[in-house]
Amino acid sequence: APRPPVRHAAGQEAGAAAVPAVSAEDPLLAVAGGGYHRCGAVREAHYLLHELYRDEQSTADGAHPRFRLREMGLSMQRAVVTAAAHFDGPIELGRTYSPLPGWHSWVTDVVRIERFDGDGAVVTDEAVELEFYVDTTPYGGRSLRVFHFPAAGPAVNIETAGLGSVVASTAHHEGNWWRVRITTTPSHTCGAFDFAGAVDRDECAEGTHDCDENAVWTNTEGSFTCECREGWVDGNPTRAGTTCTAGAWHDENFRLRIEND
């Protein structure tokens, strides 16, 4: 079945006649979603700062498909931006986007950006900036993190990898917007750079940790730690705090009375 079209803030459907006329020399931005696309002049800000979203305002697993493009790079002359729910990845983007252990993933659409200069060369060394809408209240109000998907291996946090930053946006009257700046976009193939948002899962609050009942557990971003309480000995050298045994037994004199009626 066809997927719903990408729309911008004015609500015009992809492929609608309202697209401004552009010449072959104009920078173009093609925004794709489930087989729909449209083009508009980027430097004239036809799509920059406008909201893009699919018809569903939240997907089956709670992902938020709303985002705004802010910057695509000075040397970019042509670009394709595709947004799809992560479970539609094999159909829409030709890849599988597996959930990350320790994270609520993915809470945004997967976004693919492909940028090219006037000679058709891939642009990877100029910043991309956009905003995601994600209400993190259901996740304890923890911050949004953005991960990119390399050609092989697990998704990579753009902040810990030194590829960019994610901060709460103050540019809108509406809350829950997150400003994402990606300083470089290493592609996994043919210039494509894929990324999506996730929020830390608090295993301690959810009771999904495997710490021993005599251990103290602490939530960390993307994981958690366990530590045996004072007086208890850690009996698992490979997984701390999951097997805690008494460190010593102290004999005490006591009196026990048994009555049998």
C-alpha atoms as a PDB file:
ATOM      1  CA  ALA A   1       0.000   0.000   0.000  1.00  0.00           C
ATOM      2  CA  PRO A   2       1.331   3.507  -0.725  1.00  0.00           C
ATOM      3  CA  ARG A   3       2.754   5.399   2.217  1.00  0.00           C
ATOM      4  CA  PRO A   4       1.386   8.840   3.154  1.00  0.00           C
ATOM      5  CA  PRO A   5       3.102  11.817   1.517  1.00  0.00           C
ATOM      6  CA  VAL A   6       5.594  14.100   3.157  1.00  0.00           C
ATOM      7  CA  ARG A   7       4.032  17.503   3.843  1.00  0.00           C
ATOM      8  CA  HIS A   8       5.530  20.816   4.854  1.00  0.00           C
ATOM      9  CA  ALA A   9       4.067  23.201   7.401  1.00  0.00           C
ATOM     10  CA  ALA A  10       1.518  24.632   4.987  1.00  0.00           C
ATOM     11  CA  GLY A  11       0.101  21.141   4.484  1.00  0.00           C
ATOM     12  CA  GLN A  12       0.684  20.924   0.713  1.00  0.00           C
ATOM     13  CA  GLU A  13       1.001  17.382  -0.574  1.00  0.00           C
ATOM     14  CA  ALA A  14       4.143  16.104  -2.248  1.00  0.00           C
ATOM     15  CA  GLY A  15       3.966  16.721  -5.946  1.00  0.00           C
ATOM     16  CA  ALA A  16       1.363  19.484  -5.556  1.00  0.00           C
ATOM     17  CA  ALA A  17       1.273  22.285  -8.102  1.00  0.00           C
ATOM     18  CA  ALA A  18       2.198  24.879  -5.471  1.00  0.00           C
ATOM     19  CA  VAL A  19       5.930  24.138  -5.838  1.00  0.00           C
ATOM     20  CA  PRO A  20       7.722  27.369  -6.831  1.00  0.00           C
ATOM     21  CA  ALA A  21       9.198  27.371 -10.324  1.00  0.00           C
ATOM     22  CA  VAL A  22      12.931  26.690 -10.327  1.00  0.00           C
ATOM     23  CA  SER A  23      15.485  26.651 -13.105  1.00  0.00           C
ATOM     24  CA  ALA A  24      18.100  24.007 -13.785  1.00  0.00           C
ATOM     25  CA  GLU A  25      20.680  26.219 -12.056  1.00  0.00           C
ATOM     26  CA  ASP A  26      18.713  26.544  -8.817  1.00  0.00           C
ATOM     27  CA  PRO A  27      19.668  24.472  -5.779  1.00  0.00           C
ATOM     28  CA  LEU A  28      17.003  21.806  -5.339  1.00  0.00           C
ATOM     29  CA  LEU A  29      15.838  19.816  -2.378  1.00  0.00           C
ATOM     30  CA  ALA A  30      13.872  16.647  -3.060  1.00  0.00           C
ATOM     31  CA  VAL A  31      11.963  15.472   0.003  1.00  0.00           C
ATOM     32  CA  ALA A  32      10.885  11.856  -0.230  1.00  0.00           C
ATOM     33  CA  GLY A  33       8.582   9.747   1.905  1.00  0.00           C
ATOM     34  CA  GLY A  34       7.167   6.445   0.801  1.00  0.00           C
ATOM     35  CA  GLY A  35       7.585   7.106  -2.901  1.00  0.00           C
ATOM     36  CA  TYR A  36       6.339  10.696  -2.834  1.00  0.00           C
ATOM     37  CA  HIS A  37       8.650  13.620  -3.525  1.00  0.00           C
ATOM     38  CA  ARG A  38       8.685  17.247  -4.428  1.00  0.00           C
ATOM     39  CA  CYS A  39      11.344  19.816  -5.216  1.00  0.00           C
ATOM     40  CA  GLY A  40      11.792  23.389  -4.119  1.00  0.00           C
ATOM     41  CA  ALA A  41      14.483  26.045  -4.037  1.00  0.00           C
ATOM     42  CA  VAL A  42      16.642  25.594  -0.954  1.00  0.00           C
ATOM     43  CA  ARG A  43      18.557  28.852  -0.940  1.00  0.00           C
ATOM     44  CA  GLU A  44      15.242  30.671  -1.203  1.00  0.00           C
ATOM     45  CA  ALA A  45      14.216  28.800   1.996  1.00  0.00           C
ATOM     46  CA  HIS A  46      11.260  26.977   0.457  1.00  0.00           C
ATOM     47  CA  TYR A  47      11.853  24.070   2.822  1.00  0.00           C
ATOM     48  CA  LEU A  48      14.355  25.461   5.294  1.00  0.00           C
ATOM     49  CA  LEU A  49      12.621  26.340   8.577  1.00  0.00           C
ATOM     50  CA  HIS A  50       9.382  24.726   7.372  1.00  0.00           C
ATOM     51  CA  GLU A  51       7.993  21.708   9.154  1.00  0.00           C
ATOM     52  CA  LEU A  52       8.072  18.380   7.329  1.00  0.00           C
ATOM     53  CA  TYR A  53       6.040  15.379   8.397  1.00  0.00           C
ATOM     54  CA  ARG A  54       4.157  12.348   7.213  1.00  0.00           C
ATOM     55  CA  ASP A  55       0.382  12.265   7.638  1.00  0.00           C
ATOM     56  CA  GLU A  56       0.565  10.202  10.838  1.00  0.00           C
ATOM     57  CA  GLN A  57       1.486  12.420  13.765  1.00  0.00           C
ATOM     58  CA  SER A  58       2.867   9.423  15.640  1.00  0.00           C
ATOM     59  CA  THR A  59       3.747   5.970  14.406  1.00  0.00           C
ATOM     60  CA  ALA A  60       2.742   2.624  15.865  1.00  0.00           C
ATOM     61  CA  ASP A  61       5.709   2.543  18.245  1.00  0.00           C
ATOM     62  CA  GLY A  62       5.413   6.185  19.313  1.00  0.00           C
ATOM     63  CA  ALA A  63       7.933   7.745  16.925  1.00  0.00           C
ATOM     64  CA  HIS A  64       7.442  11.396  16.026  1.00  0.00           C
ATOM     65  CA  PRO A  65       7.739  12.126  12.281  1.00  0.00           C
ATOM     66  CA  ARG A  66       7.952  15.922  12.591  1.00  0.00           C
ATOM     67  CA  PHE A  67      11.178  17.766  11.768  1.00  0.00           C
ATOM     68  CA  ARG A  68      12.468  21.036  10.325  1.00  0.00           C
ATOM     69  CA  LEU A  69      15.516  21.585   8.139  1.00  0.00           C
ATOM     70  CA  ARG A  70      17.632  24.603   9.080  1.00  0.00           C
ATOM     71  CA  GLU A  71      20.916  24.314   7.173  1.00  0.00           C
ATOM     72  CA  MET A  72      22.207  22.074   4.385  1.00  0.00           C
ATOM     73  CA  GLY A  73      25.696  23.458   3.637  1.00  0.00           C
ATOM     74  CA  LEU A  74      26.981  26.268   1.419  1.00  0.00           C
ATOM     75  CA  SER A  75      28.387  24.146  -1.405  1.00  0.00           C
ATOM     76  CA  MET A  76      25.312  21.925  -1.629  1.00  0.00           C
ATOM     77  CA  GLN A  77      23.511  22.325  -4.950  1.00  0.00           C
ATOM     78  CA  ARG A  78      21.299  19.229  -4.938  1.00  0.00           C
ATOM     79  CA  ALA A  79      20.014  17.205  -2.000  1.00  0.00           C
ATOM     80  CA  VAL A  80      17.563  14.435  -1.272  1.00  0.00           C
ATOM     81  CA  VAL A  81      16.031  14.115   2.186  1.00  0.00           C
ATOM     82  CA  THR A  82      14.031  10.984   2.952  1.00  0.00           C
ATOM     83  CA  ALA A  83      12.079  10.276   6.155  1.00  0.00           C
ATOM     84  CA  ALA A  84      10.620   6.900   7.097  1.00  0.00           C
ATOM     85  CA  ALA A  85       9.532   5.015  10.193  1.00  0.00           C
ATOM     86  CA  HIS A  86      12.341   2.698  11.271  1.00  0.00           C
ATOM     87  CA  PHE A  87      10.208  -0.415  10.785  1.00  0.00           C
ATOM     88  CA  ASP A  88       9.700   0.654   7.159  1.00  0.00           C
ATOM     89  CA  GLY A  89      13.468   0.891   6.663  1.00  0.00           C
ATOM     90  CA  PRO A  90      13.852  -2.248   4.519  1.00  0.00           C
ATOM     91  CA  ILE A  91      11.080  -1.049   2.181  1.00  0.00           C
ATOM     92  CA  GLU A  92      11.736   2.692   2.064  1.00  0.00           C
ATOM     93  CA  LEU A  93      15.496   2.903   2.631  1.00  0.00           C
ATOM     94  CA  GLY A  94      16.810  -0.578   1.886  1.00  0.00           C
ATOM     95  CA  ARG A  95      18.240  -1.055   5.384  1.00  0.00           C
ATOM     96  CA  THR A  96      17.234  -2.481   8.750  1.00  0.00           C
ATOM     97  CA  TYR A  97      17.410  -0.166  11.766  1.00  0.00           C
ATOM     98  CA  SER A  98      17.572  -2.429  14.805  1.00  0.00           C
ATOM     99  CA  PRO A  99      16.678  -1.064  18.262  1.00  0.00           C
ATOM    100  CA  LEU A 100      19.570  -0.245  20.570  1.00  0.00           C
ATOM    101  CA  PRO A 101      19.741  -2.085  23.919  1.00  0.00           C
ATOM    102  CA  GLY A 102      19.313   0.380  26.774  1.00  0.00           C
ATOM    103  CA  TRP A 103      17.499   2.968  24.643  1.00  0.00           C
ATOM    104  CA  HIS A 104      13.959   3.813  23.599  1.00  0.00           C
ATOM    105  CA  SER A 105      14.689   3.587  19.907  1.00  0.00           C
ATOM    106  CA  TRP A 106      13.706   4.926  17.619  1.00  0.00           C
ATOM    107  CA  VAL A 107      11.612   7.890  18.812  1.00  0.00           C
ATOM    108  CA  THR A 108      11.974   9.856  15.570  1.00  0.00           C
ATOM    109  CA  ASP A 109      11.743   8.890  11.944  1.00  0.00           C
ATOM    110  CA  VAL A 110      14.933   7.668  10.328  1.00  0.00           C
ATOM    111  CA  VAL A 111      16.125  10.573   8.161  1.00  0.00           C
ATOM    112  CA  ARG A 112      18.424  10.073   5.191  1.00  0.00           C
ATOM    113  CA  ILE A 113      20.298  13.048   3.735  1.00  0.00           C
ATOM    114  CA  GLU A 114      22.157  12.920   0.434  1.00  0.00           C
ATOM    115  CA  ARG A 115      23.962  16.124  -0.628  1.00  0.00           C
ATOM    116  CA  PHE A 116      25.810  16.963  -3.828  1.00  0.00           C
ATOM    117  CA  ASP A 117      27.704  19.985  -5.108  1.00  0.00           C
ATOM    118  CA  GLY A 118      27.422  21.560  -8.548  1.00  0.00           C
ATOM    119  CA  ASP A 119      29.743  18.928 -10.073  1.00  0.00           C
ATOM    120  CA  GLY A 120      27.738  16.057  -8.621  1.00  0.00           C
ATOM    121  CA  ALA A 121      30.323  15.224  -5.947  1.00  0.00           C
ATOM    122  CA  VAL A 122      29.091  14.089  -2.555  1.00  0.00           C
ATOM    123  CA  VAL A 123      29.151  16.783   0.137  1.00  0.00           C
ATOM    124  CA  THR A 124      30.130  15.373   3.555  1.00  0.00           C
ATOM    125  CA  ASP A 125      32.305  18.014   5.222  1.00  0.00           C
ATOM    126  CA  GLU A 126      29.754  20.796   5.749  1.00  0.00           C
ATOM    127  CA  ALA A 127      27.292  21.086   8.607  1.00  0.00           C
ATOM    128  CA  VAL A 128      23.675  19.976   8.483  1.00  0.00           C
ATOM    129  CA  GLU A 129      21.248  21.455  10.980  1.00  0.00           C
ATOM    130  CA  LEU A 130      17.667  20.438  11.652  1.00  0.00           C
ATOM    131  CA  GLU A 131      15.151  20.143  14.461  1.00  0.00           C
ATOM    132  CA  PHE A 132      13.233  17.100  15.663  1.00  0.00           C
ATOM    133  CA  TYR A 133       9.980  17.259  17.599  1.00  0.00           C
ATOM    134  CA  VAL A 134      10.068  14.728  20.467  1.00  0.00           C
ATOM    135  CA  ASP A 135       8.117  14.925  23.710  1.00  0.00           C
ATOM    136  CA  THR A 136      10.400  13.115  26.156  1.00  0.00           C
ATOM    137  CA  THR A 137       7.940  13.315  29.061  1.00  0.00           C
ATOM    138  CA  PRO A 138       6.943   9.629  28.700  1.00  0.00           C
ATOM    139  CA  TYR A 139      10.652   8.801  29.011  1.00  0.00           C
ATOM    140  CA  GLY A 140      11.208  10.664  32.262  1.00  0.00           C
ATOM    141  CA  GLY A 141      12.101  13.927  30.532  1.00  0.00           C
ATOM    142  CA  ARG A 142      15.540  12.655  29.571  1.00  0.00           C
ATOM    143  CA  SER A 143      17.369  14.302  26.688  1.00  0.00           C
ATOM    144  CA  LEU A 144      17.120  13.282  23.068  1.00  0.00           C
ATOM    145  CA  ARG A 145      20.224  11.719  21.562  1.00  0.00           C
ATOM    146  CA  VAL A 146      20.841  11.287  17.847  1.00  0.00           C
ATOM    147  CA  PHE A 147      22.592   8.279  16.315  1.00  0.00           C
ATOM    148  CA  HIS A 148      23.873   7.764  12.802  1.00  0.00           C
ATOM    149  CA  PHE A 149      24.019   4.413  11.045  1.00  0.00           C
ATOM    150  CA  PRO A 150      27.415   3.562   9.508  1.00  0.00           C
ATOM    151  CA  ALA A 151      27.904   1.033   6.732  1.00  0.00           C
ATOM    152  CA  ALA A 152      28.602  -1.713   9.283  1.00  0.00           C
ATOM    153  CA  GLY A 153      28.295  -2.103  13.012  1.00  0.00           C
ATOM    154  CA  PRO A 154      25.929  -0.572  15.551  1.00  0.00           C
ATOM    155  CA  ALA A 155      24.479   2.935  15.458  1.00  0.00           C
ATOM    156  CA  VAL A 156      26.845   5.672  16.685  1.00  0.00           C
ATOM    157  CA  ASN A 157      25.963   8.549  19.009  1.00  0.00           C
ATOM    158  CA  ILE A 158      26.899  11.702  17.071  1.00  0.00           C
ATOM    159  CA  GLU A 159      27.901  13.542  20.253  1.00  0.00           C
ATOM    160  CA  THR A 160      30.233  10.896  21.686  1.00  0.00           C
ATOM    161  CA  ALA A 161      31.708  10.390  18.196  1.00  0.00           C
ATOM    162  CA  GLY A 162      32.418  14.119  17.854  1.00  0.00           C
ATOM    163  CA  LEU A 163      30.132  14.453  14.832  1.00  0.00           C
ATOM    164  CA  GLY A 164      27.684  16.989  16.235  1.00  0.00           C
ATOM    165  CA  SER A 165      25.458  18.194  19.041  1.00  0.00           C
ATOM    166  CA  VAL A 166      21.857  17.977  20.254  1.00  0.00           C
ATOM    167  CA  VAL A 167      20.296  20.678  22.444  1.00  0.00           C
ATOM    168  CA  ALA A 168      16.780  21.738  23.382  1.00  0.00           C
ATOM    169  CA  SER A 169      15.618  24.339  20.877  1.00  0.00           C
ATOM    170  CA  THR A 170      14.368  27.707  22.098  1.00  0.00           C
ATOM    171  CA  ALA A 171      13.412  28.949  18.629  1.00  0.00           C
ATOM    172  CA  HIS A 172       9.688  28.082  18.836  1.00  0.00           C
ATOM    173  CA  HIS A 173       6.682  28.915  20.958  1.00  0.00           C
ATOM    174  CA  GLU A 174       5.953  25.166  21.011  1.00  0.00           C
ATOM    175  CA  GLY A 175       8.101  23.071  23.323  1.00  0.00           C
ATOM    176  CA  ASN A 176       9.671  19.651  22.741  1.00  0.00           C
ATOM    177  CA  TRP A 177      11.805  20.686  19.764  1.00  0.00           C
ATOM    178  CA  TRP A 178      15.440  19.550  19.696  1.00  0.00           C
ATOM    179  CA  ARG A 179      18.086  21.293  17.614  1.00  0.00           C
ATOM    180  CA  VAL A 180      20.503  18.882  15.942  1.00  0.00           C
ATOM    181  CA  ARG A 181      23.728  20.078  14.337  1.00  0.00           C
ATOM    182  CA  ILE A 182      25.816  17.517  12.473  1.00  0.00           C
ATOM    183  CA  THR A 183      29.204  18.927  11.532  1.00  0.00           C
ATOM    184  CA  THR A 184      30.179  16.170   9.118  1.00  0.00           C
ATOM    185  CA  THR A 185      28.119  13.474   7.408  1.00  0.00           C
ATOM    186  CA  PRO A 186      30.214  10.383   6.600  1.00  0.00           C
ATOM    187  CA  SER A 187      28.122   8.382   4.160  1.00  0.00           C
ATOM    188  CA  HIS A 188      27.506   4.643   4.313  1.00  0.00           C
ATOM    189  CA  THR A 189      26.996   4.382   0.551  1.00  0.00           C
ATOM    190  CA  CYS A 190      26.530   6.736  -2.407  1.00  0.00           C
ATOM    191  CA  GLY A 191      26.553   9.824  -0.213  1.00  0.00           C
ATOM    192  CA  ALA A 192      23.695   8.696   2.053  1.00  0.00           C
ATOM    193  CA  PHE A 193      23.836   9.668   5.729  1.00  0.00           C
ATOM    194  CA  ASP A 194      21.150   8.037   7.904  1.00  0.00           C
ATOM    195  CA  PHE A 195      20.299   9.070  11.456  1.00  0.00           C
ATOM    196  CA  ALA A 196      17.513   8.891  14.042  1.00  0.00           C
ATOM    197  CA  GLY A 197      16.737   9.910  17.615  1.00  0.00           C
ATOM    198  CA  ALA A 198      16.608   7.817  20.791  1.00  0.00           C
ATOM    199  CA  VAL A 199      16.065   8.434  24.513  1.00  0.00           C
ATOM    200  CA  ASP A 200      17.809   6.598  27.333  1.00  0.00           C
ATOM    201  CA  ARG A 201      15.863   3.746  28.930  1.00  0.00           C
ATOM    202  CA  ASP A 202      15.896   3.824  32.750  1.00  0.00           C
ATOM    203  CA  GLU A 203      16.183   0.137  33.570  1.00  0.00           C
ATOM    204  CA  CYS A 204      16.200   0.912  37.287  1.00  0.00           C
ATOM    205  CA  ALA A 205      12.852   2.713  37.230  1.00  0.00           C
ATOM    206  CA  GLU A 206      11.365   0.120  34.862  1.00  0.00           C
ATOM    207  CA  GLY A 207      12.621  -2.824  36.919  1.00  0.00           C
ATOM    208  CA  THR A 208      14.297  -4.430  33.911  1.00  0.00           C
ATOM    209  CA  HIS A 209      17.794  -4.601  35.406  1.00  0.00           C
ATOM    210  CA  ASP A 210      19.457  -7.841  36.536  1.00  0.00           C
ATOM    211  CA  CYS A 211      21.106  -6.523  39.698  1.00  0.00           C
ATOM    212  CA  ASP A 212      21.077  -8.685  42.831  1.00  0.00           C
ATOM    213  CA  GLU A 213      18.508  -7.763  45.479  1.00  0.00           C
ATOM    214  CA  ASN A 214      21.419  -6.926  47.789  1.00  0.00           C
ATOM    215  CA  ALA A 215      22.986  -4.539  45.279  1.00  0.00           C
ATOM    216  CA  VAL A 216      22.590  -0.844  44.543  1.00  0.00           C
ATOM    217  CA  TRP A 217      21.697  -0.128  40.925  1.00  0.00           C
ATOM    218  CA  THR A 218      22.390   3.128  39.106  1.00  0.00           C
ATOM    219  CA  ASN A 219      21.020   4.168  35.736  1.00  0.00           C
ATOM    220  CA  THR A 220      23.543   5.416  33.183  1.00  0.00           C
ATOM    221  CA  GLU A 221      22.905   6.658  29.648  1.00  0.00           C
ATOM    222  CA  GLY A 222      22.253   3.604  27.516  1.00  0.00           C
ATOM    223  CA  SER A 223      22.930   1.172  30.346  1.00  0.00           C
ATOM    224  CA  PHE A 224      23.066   0.763  34.151  1.00  0.00           C
ATOM    225  CA  THR A 225      25.489  -0.398  36.854  1.00  0.00           C
ATOM    226  CA  CYS A 226      25.138  -2.708  39.850  1.00  0.00           C
ATOM    227  CA  GLU A 227      27.236  -2.640  43.035  1.00  0.00           C
ATOM    228  CA  CYS A 228      26.908  -4.988  45.996  1.00  0.00           C
ATOM    229  CA  ARG A 229      25.929  -3.265  49.206  1.00  0.00           C
ATOM    230  CA  GLU A 230      28.396  -2.853  52.061  1.00  0.00           C
ATOM    231  CA  GLY A 231      28.981  -6.150  53.807  1.00  0.00           C
ATOM    232  CA  TRP A 232      28.144  -8.193  50.700  1.00  0.00           C
ATOM    233  CA  VAL A 233      30.723  -9.841  48.443  1.00  0.00           C
ATOM    234  CA  ASP A 234      30.442  -9.710  44.663  1.00  0.00           C
ATOM    235  CA  GLY A 235      30.499 -13.272  43.390  1.00  0.00           C
ATOM    236  CA  ASN A 236      30.381 -12.526  39.666  1.00  0.00           C
ATOM    237  CA  PRO A 237      33.668 -11.165  38.263  1.00  0.00           C
ATOM    238  CA  THR A 238      32.209 -10.696  34.762  1.00  0.00           C
ATOM    239  CA  ARG A 239      28.941  -8.936  35.691  1.00  0.00           C
ATOM    240  CA  ALA A 240      29.362  -6.809  38.804  1.00  0.00           C
ATOM    241  CA  GLY A 241      26.536  -6.614  41.300  1.00  0.00           C
ATOM    242  CA  THR A 242      24.465  -9.472  39.945  1.00  0.00           C
ATOM    243  CA  THR A 243      25.521 -12.091  42.533  1.00  0.00           C
ATOM    244  CA  CYS A 244      25.988 -10.706  46.026  1.00  0.00           C
ATOM    245  CA  THR A 245      26.712 -13.030  48.972  1.00  0.00           C
ATOM    246  CA  ALA A 246      27.152 -12.297  52.663  1.00  0.00           C
ATOM    247  CA  GLY A 247      30.743 -11.383  53.421  1.00  0.00           C
ATOM    248  CA  ALA A 248      30.744 -12.855  56.940  1.00  0.00           C
ATOM    249  CA  TRP A 249      28.454 -14.566  59.433  1.00  0.00           C
ATOM    250  CA  HIS A 250      28.329 -13.275  63.011  1.00  0.00           C
ATOM    251  CA  ASP A 251      27.142 -15.723  65.677  1.00  0.00           C
ATOM    252  CA  GLU A 252      24.891 -14.181  68.261  1.00  0.00           C
ATOM    253  CA  ASN A 253      23.338 -15.663  71.394  1.00  0.00           C
ATOM    254  CA  PHE A 254      19.580 -15.719  71.292  1.00  0.00           C
ATOM    255  CA  ARG A 255      16.693 -17.503  72.944  1.00  0.00           C
ATOM    256  CA  LEU A 256      13.957 -19.223  70.952  1.00  0.00           C
ATOM    257  CA  ARG A 257      10.635 -20.155  72.519  1.00  0.00           C
ATOM    258  CA  ILE A 258       8.361 -22.666  70.862  1.00  0.00           C
ATOM    259  CA  GLU A 259       4.765 -23.220  71.975  1.00  0.00           C
ATOM    260  CA  ASN A 260       2.642 -26.039  70.731  1.00  0.00           C
ATOM    261  CA  ASP A 261      -1.059 -25.669  71.500  1.00  0.00           C
END
